[in-house]
XYZ file of N, CA and C in Angstrom:
504
model
N 0.848 -1.226 -0.058
C -0.163 0.044 -0.110
C 0.861 1.232 -0.008
N 2.020 1.276 0.791
C 2.668 2.562 0.922
C 3.386 2.560 -0.488
N 3.894 1.684 -1.180
C 4.578 1.697 -2.475
C 3.541 2.305 -3.436
N 2.299 1.825 -3.528
C 1.422 2.541 -4.364
C 1.162 3.866 -4.153
N 1.117 4.359 -2.869
C 0.948 5.707 -2.486
C 2.424 6.664 -3.064
N 3.607 5.909 -3.001
C 4.634 6.490 -3.300
C 4.685 6.719 -4.813
N 4.368 5.702 -5.634
C 4.119 5.951 -7.000
C 3.173 6.854 -7.454
N 2.080 7.036 -6.744
C 1.032 7.948 -7.069
C 1.571 9.290 -6.911
N 2.296 9.488 -5.684
C 2.788 10.822 -5.217
C 3.889 11.321 -6.369
N 4.885 10.353 -6.837
C 5.742 10.810 -7.827
C 5.092 10.972 -9.197
N 4.068 10.339 -9.483
C 3.370 10.770 -10.759
C 2.674 12.067 -10.658
N 2.139 12.317 -9.590
C 1.524 13.693 -9.408
C 2.593 14.814 -9.547
N 3.599 14.475 -8.808
C 4.762 15.564 -8.785
C 5.379 15.738 -10.277
N 5.500 14.774 -11.015
C 5.805 14.742 -12.401
C 4.739 15.566 -13.255
N 3.542 15.309 -13.170
C 2.569 15.917 -13.825
C 2.289 17.294 -13.621
N 2.610 17.698 -12.402
C 2.690 19.198 -12.006
C 3.934 19.856 -12.634
N 5.033 19.337 -12.432
C 6.247 19.800 -13.188
C 6.139 19.879 -14.579
N 5.593 18.881 -15.372
C 5.382 19.026 -16.686
C 4.527 20.154 -17.068
N 3.410 20.491 -16.342
C 2.573 21.488 -16.689
C 3.138 22.801 -16.358
N 3.957 22.921 -15.351
C 4.589 24.121 -15.089
C 5.730 24.534 -15.907
N 6.412 23.577 -16.464
C 7.411 23.756 -17.705
C 6.673 24.119 -18.883
N 5.658 23.637 -18.976
C 4.837 23.915 -20.450
C 4.278 25.352 -20.313
N 3.736 25.724 -19.265
C 3.429 27.083 -19.049
C 4.434 28.102 -19.320
N 5.361 27.879 -18.410
C 6.715 28.767 -18.419
C 7.224 28.863 -19.924
N 7.350 27.749 -20.746
C 7.899 27.641 -22.145
C 7.085 28.605 -22.831
N 5.752 28.829 -22.949
C 4.761 29.527 -23.849
C 5.377 30.954 -23.490
N 5.594 31.452 -22.380
C 5.806 32.657 -22.036
C 7.454 33.015 -22.463
N 8.290 32.104 -22.288
C 9.523 32.197 -22.632
C 9.769 32.301 -24.246
N 9.094 31.545 -24.991
C 9.147 31.642 -26.301
C 8.731 32.852 -26.907
N 7.707 33.482 -26.061
C 7.178 34.757 -26.688
C 8.320 35.805 -26.462
N 9.119 35.889 -25.343
C 10.067 36.781 -24.959
C 11.280 36.523 -25.591
N 11.501 35.313 -26.265
C 12.680 35.310 -26.912
C 12.690 35.772 -28.413
N 11.595 36.430 -28.819
C 11.435 36.992 -30.012
C 12.516 38.158 -30.363
N 12.972 38.215 -31.582
C 14.006 39.074 -31.908
C 13.370 40.583 -32.088
N 11.958 40.710 -32.089
C 11.193 42.072 -32.208
C 11.553 42.790 -31.123
N 11.293 44.247 -31.251
C 11.302 44.998 -30.012
C 10.048 44.964 -29.189
N 10.128 45.276 -27.933
C 8.938 45.409 -27.009
C 8.890 46.712 -26.557
N 7.694 47.229 -26.532
C 7.435 48.676 -26.052
C 6.188 48.587 -25.067
N 6.112 49.295 -24.074
C 4.997 49.484 -23.107
C 4.192 50.738 -23.446
N 2.961 50.361 -23.743
C 1.946 51.700 -23.871
C 1.540 51.995 -22.594
N 1.613 53.195 -22.323
C 1.094 53.834 -20.872
C -0.128 54.495 -21.251
N -1.187 54.162 -20.601
C -2.542 55.066 -20.994
C -2.713 55.969 -19.851
N -3.970 56.277 -19.521
C -4.380 57.213 -18.868
C -5.106 56.628 -17.319
N -5.060 55.309 -17.313
C -5.875 54.339 -16.378
C -7.291 54.662 -16.458
N -7.814 54.708 -17.603
C -9.242 55.030 -17.916
C -9.764 53.705 -18.579
N -9.003 52.970 -19.196
C -9.396 51.583 -19.877
C -10.768 51.817 -20.553
N -10.732 52.722 -21.455
C -11.942 53.077 -22.432
C -11.609 52.846 -23.853
N -10.569 52.225 -24.194
C -10.272 52.040 -25.494
C -10.612 50.342 -25.856
N -11.869 50.234 -26.464
C -12.512 48.962 -26.809
C -11.864 48.363 -28.062
N -11.820 47.143 -27.936
C -11.332 46.304 -28.864
C -12.575 45.479 -29.673
N -12.513 44.568 -30.726
C -13.526 44.078 -31.382
C -13.219 42.608 -31.393
N -14.118 41.783 -31.482
C -14.142 40.405 -31.921
C -14.224 39.439 -30.605
N -14.400 40.011 -29.395
C -14.185 39.241 -28.257
C -15.170 38.225 -28.193
N -16.330 38.414 -29.047
C -17.326 37.452 -28.967
C -16.797 35.882 -29.424
N -15.988 35.998 -30.309
C -15.257 34.948 -30.963
C -14.213 34.186 -29.958
N -14.122 34.807 -28.859
C -12.911 34.403 -27.942
C -13.277 34.341 -26.455
N -14.664 33.970 -26.341
C -15.362 33.929 -25.042
C -14.578 32.719 -24.240
N -14.227 31.545 -24.680
C -13.560 30.542 -24.152
C -12.256 30.920 -23.542
N -11.405 31.599 -24.285
C -10.171 32.092 -23.841
C -10.402 33.097 -22.736
N -11.271 34.175 -22.787
C -11.645 35.039 -21.859
C -12.217 34.293 -20.618
N -12.876 33.358 -20.743
C -13.221 32.548 -19.411
C -12.154 31.872 -18.751
N -11.132 31.379 -19.600
C -9.938 30.559 -19.002
C -9.109 31.727 -18.289
N -8.927 32.944 -18.767
C -8.120 33.970 -18.216
C -8.875 34.484 -16.733
N -10.196 34.968 -16.983
C -10.813 35.649 -16.058
C -11.597 34.837 -14.926
N -11.771 33.426 -15.239
C -12.562 32.618 -14.537
C -13.859 32.657 -14.900
N -14.775 31.692 -14.419
C -16.075 31.468 -14.703
C -16.901 32.520 -14.473
N -18.012 32.562 -15.011
C -18.992 33.664 -14.797
C -19.669 33.513 -13.357
N -19.916 34.641 -12.759
C -20.453 34.773 -11.568
C -21.669 35.709 -11.473
N -22.326 35.897 -10.377
C -23.482 36.682 -10.414
C -23.187 38.192 -10.446
N -22.110 38.697 -10.426
C -21.900 40.053 -10.718
C -20.634 40.215 -11.661
N -20.939 41.230 -12.467
C -19.960 41.352 -13.501
C -18.360 41.565 -12.980
N -17.464 40.985 -13.887
C -16.125 41.036 -13.459
C -15.311 42.132 -13.958
N -14.134 42.365 -13.264
C -13.189 43.305 -13.746
C -11.919 42.838 -13.435
N -11.356 41.982 -14.397
C -10.118 41.179 -14.194
C -9.027 41.994 -15.016
N -8.068 42.457 -14.270
C -6.962 43.225 -14.977
C -5.780 42.464 -15.249
N -5.285 42.598 -16.438
C -4.197 41.879 -17.032
C -3.395 42.738 -17.859
N -2.137 42.330 -18.357
C -1.415 42.884 -19.234
C -1.654 42.307 -20.659
N -1.959 42.813 -21.606
C -2.230 42.411 -22.841
C -0.939 42.563 -23.726
N -0.738 41.940 -24.872
C 0.174 42.137 -26.036
C -0.593 42.512 -27.145
N -0.170 43.495 -27.875
C -0.754 44.160 -29.039
C 0.296 44.079 -30.128
N -0.002 43.392 -31.266
C 0.849 43.419 -32.402
C 0.275 43.197 -33.594
N 0.885 43.516 -34.769
C 0.558 43.448 -36.127
C 0.601 42.063 -36.480
N -0.562 41.633 -37.179
C -0.723 40.090 -37.522
C -0.770 40.132 -39.201
N 0.281 40.385 -39.806
C 0.312 40.333 -41.310
C -0.175 39.218 -41.985
N -0.129 38.129 -41.492
C -0.561 36.816 -42.190
C -1.996 36.359 -41.767
N -2.669 37.549 -41.211
C -4.232 37.110 -40.816
C -4.972 37.151 -42.224
N -5.580 35.873 -42.448
C -6.196 35.702 -43.830
C -7.444 36.578 -43.943
N -7.886 37.352 -43.075
C -9.043 38.173 -43.356
C -8.596 39.654 -43.556
N -7.465 40.041 -42.963
C -6.889 41.440 -43.146
C -5.427 41.370 -42.813
N -4.746 41.772 -43.763
C -3.148 41.819 -43.582
C -2.755 42.941 -42.765
N -3.642 43.930 -42.324
C -3.441 44.984 -41.649
C -3.929 44.892 -40.177
N -4.396 43.573 -39.750
C -5.006 43.148 -38.524
C -4.027 43.388 -37.386
N -4.449 43.993 -36.293
C -3.587 43.996 -34.839
C -4.219 43.348 -34.010
N -3.603 42.177 -33.473
C -4.122 41.143 -32.578
C -3.918 41.603 -31.242
N -4.902 41.265 -30.286
C -4.797 41.581 -28.804
C -4.722 40.114 -28.217
N -3.731 39.952 -27.375
C -3.524 38.670 -26.641
C -3.248 39.020 -25.152
N -4.048 37.985 -24.319
C -3.565 38.062 -22.922
C -3.261 36.596 -22.516
N -2.086 36.310 -21.760
C -1.708 35.044 -21.453
C -1.502 34.301 -22.761
N -1.054 34.870 -23.851
C -0.715 34.099 -25.051
C -1.850 33.895 -25.706
N -3.229 34.065 -25.296
C -4.436 33.693 -26.028
C -5.134 34.960 -26.719
N -5.342 34.759 -27.928
C -6.121 35.788 -28.565
C -7.518 36.176 -28.038
N -7.716 37.473 -27.591
C -8.958 37.836 -27.091
C -9.786 38.800 -27.940
N -9.066 39.253 -28.963
C -9.655 40.062 -29.980
C -8.731 40.879 -30.699
N -9.316 42.055 -31.420
C -8.385 42.744 -32.426
C -8.726 44.284 -32.204
N -7.843 45.130 -32.643
C -8.242 46.421 -32.882
C -9.255 46.591 -34.073
N -9.981 47.574 -33.907
C -11.014 47.619 -35.134
C -10.333 48.070 -36.653
N -10.775 47.821 -37.520
C -10.041 48.120 -38.891
C -9.429 49.465 -38.898
N -10.321 50.444 -38.576
C -9.703 51.877 -38.647
C -8.745 52.103 -37.572
N -8.928 51.711 -36.321
C -7.778 51.888 -35.130
C -6.645 51.085 -35.543
N -6.676 49.728 -36.199
C -5.430 49.129 -36.606
C -4.795 50.096 -37.844
N -5.467 50.565 -38.581
C -4.842 51.437 -39.864
C -4.050 52.552 -39.042
N -4.984 53.190 -38.256
C -4.265 54.477 -37.473
C -3.073 54.137 -36.726
N -3.151 52.882 -36.031
C -1.951 52.479 -35.126
C -0.779 52.025 -36.108
N -1.000 51.474 -37.113
C 0.286 51.121 -38.002
C 0.573 52.336 -38.605
N -0.257 53.281 -39.087
C 0.259 54.436 -39.619
C 1.142 55.240 -38.778
N 0.795 55.325 -37.445
C 1.589 56.002 -36.542
C 2.860 55.227 -36.188
N 2.891 53.753 -36.285
C 4.213 53.204 -36.083
C 5.075 53.553 -37.198
N 4.476 53.669 -38.518
C 5.466 53.944 -39.636
C 5.710 55.408 -39.551
N 5.135 56.292 -39.052
C 5.555 57.707 -38.872
C 6.604 57.786 -37.795
N 6.624 56.842 -36.813
C 7.527 56.896 -35.605
C 8.845 56.153 -36.156
N 8.688 55.431 -37.191
C 9.915 54.469 -37.655
C 10.041 53.417 -36.719
N 8.853 52.762 -36.045
C 8.907 51.649 -35.295
C 8.421 50.258 -36.237
N 9.127 49.358 -36.063
C 8.982 48.162 -37.095
C 7.575 47.757 -36.601
N 6.804 47.110 -37.726
C 5.531 46.644 -37.414
C 5.626 45.383 -36.819
N 6.645 44.731 -36.757
C 6.934 43.410 -36.030
C 7.114 43.661 -34.441
N 7.136 44.854 -34.010
C 7.135 45.278 -32.719
C 5.968 44.669 -31.771
N 6.243 44.197 -30.525
C 5.425 43.880 -29.663
C 5.084 44.962 -28.614
N 3.710 45.261 -28.437
C 3.427 46.207 -27.440
C 2.638 45.625 -26.186
N 3.118 46.136 -25.054
C 2.392 45.600 -23.913
C 1.501 46.775 -23.316
N 0.303 46.546 -23.021
C -0.605 47.383 -22.496
C -1.408 46.795 -21.486
N -1.897 47.705 -20.468
C -2.744 47.218 -19.447
C -4.127 47.067 -20.056
N -4.763 45.997 -19.487
C -6.105 45.688 -20.119
C -7.075 45.216 -18.873
N -8.287 45.308 -19.193
C -9.356 44.753 -18.111
C -10.382 44.046 -18.957
N -10.679 42.927 -18.319
C -11.691 41.980 -18.868
C -13.025 42.336 -17.928
N -13.955 42.594 -18.747
C -15.210 43.016 -18.084
C -16.340 42.048 -18.337
N -17.559 42.240 -17.647
C -18.739 41.489 -18.164
C -18.488 40.058 -17.302
N -18.906 39.142 -18.120
C -18.895 37.753 -17.563
C -19.715 37.540 -16.422
N -20.941 37.909 -16.502
C -21.863 37.635 -15.136
C -22.947 36.545 -15.725
N -23.500 35.964 -14.775
C -24.767 35.106 -15.046
C -25.387 34.946 -13.726
N -26.802 35.356 -13.824
C -27.580 35.312 -12.767
C -29.075 34.946 -13.105
N -29.854 34.873 -12.402
C -31.224 34.176 -12.766
C -32.074 35.046 -13.811
N -31.492 36.481 -13.827
C -32.269 37.350 -14.988
C -31.217 37.470 -16.087
N -30.187 37.398 -16.256
C -29.471 37.683 -17.490
C -28.026 37.086 -17.492
N -27.409 37.165 -18.624
C -25.962 36.677 -18.771
C -25.336 37.598 -19.738
N -24.079 38.080 -19.241
C -23.313 38.901 -19.994
C -21.949 38.251 -20.507
N -21.605 38.539 -21.747
C -20.384 38.200 -22.324
C -19.286 38.901 -21.681
N -18.144 38.418 -21.837
C -16.831 38.900 -21.533
C -16.437 39.989 -22.638
N -15.787 41.130 -22.189
C -15.279 42.115 -23.123
C -14.185 42.394 -22.720
N -13.234 43.297 -23.501
C -11.787 43.767 -23.158
C -11.754 45.117 -23.336
N -11.213 45.913 -22.455
C -10.829 47.359 -22.672
C -9.449 47.474 -22.437
N -8.738 48.283 -23.238
C -7.275 48.685 -23.028
C -7.097 50.071 -22.362
N -5.996 50.107 -21.795
C -5.564 51.480 -21.223
C -4.562 52.079 -22.321
N -5.058 52.673 -23.285
C -4.138 53.256 -24.304
C -4.925 54.598 -25.019
N -4.201 55.472 -25.396
C -4.819 56.728 -26.018
C -5.682 56.347 -27.271
N -6.841 57.011 -27.366
C -7.583 56.969 -28.433
C -6.904 57.555 -29.735
N -6.380 58.674 -29.433
C -5.765 59.611 -30.621
C -4.204 58.951 -30.702
N -3.916 58.330 -31.914
C -2.667 57.777 -32.028
C -1.645 58.636 -32.272
N -1.988 59.915 -32.500
C -0.924 61.078 -32.397
C -0.188 61.081 -31.187
N -0.804 60.590 -30.083
C -0.395 60.912 -28.642
C 0.477 59.643 -28.220
N 0.532 58.616 -29.247
C 1.246 57.460 -28.926
C 2.567 57.525 -28.599
N 3.222 58.471 -29.476
C 4.652 58.579 -29.126
C 5.189 59.054 -27.759
N 4.227 59.854 -26.985
C 4.381 60.393 -25.670
C 3.996 59.039 -24.642
N 3.424 58.150 -25.158
C 2.901 57.214 -24.249
C 3.786 55.860 -24.284
N 4.937 55.800 -25.103
C 5.560 54.628 -25.318
C 6.932 54.536 -24.542
N 7.222 53.378 -24.017
C 8.518 53.185 -23.351
C 9.017 52.061 -23.834
N 10.284 52.091 -24.488
C 10.885 50.814 -24.898
C 11.458 49.955 -23.775
N 11.204 48.495 -24.050
C 11.368 47.692 -22.781
C 12.582 46.756 -23.245
N 13.072 46.796 -24.318
C 14.294 45.802 -24.566
C 15.624 46.613 -24.587
């Protein structure tokens, strides 16, 4: 009986170690990129809305947790970057949290963002870190709300240069 418990304990430890290494590897692979990394600092208003979150409700649930009776406000750091191989739009700018896609900048905002990067002579392959909040995600006897994401970044892309800090 003791031997069985020892074997089970060893298997549990191995499984936990495997999952931990796999989780760390996802983040290490991201940061081993040769692209530059900038931090976008907003005004702590979190009023920059993204689009497409409806398609990523499962990812948002994994990040923010299951729906509760009251709406969520789950703060996180998102990555924002150009996605030139996007099959729907080569100018798309994807938003990810914990390496999971959670949405995109709108078509016009992506155009303005990339235009400002070109003006500032910042490579489109650059990764941007931006504070984000996942909102919504409630379920009670009267209603149910989807998850949404808002970013803490300026609406006016002309203000972007003042809000950037190079991280690499």
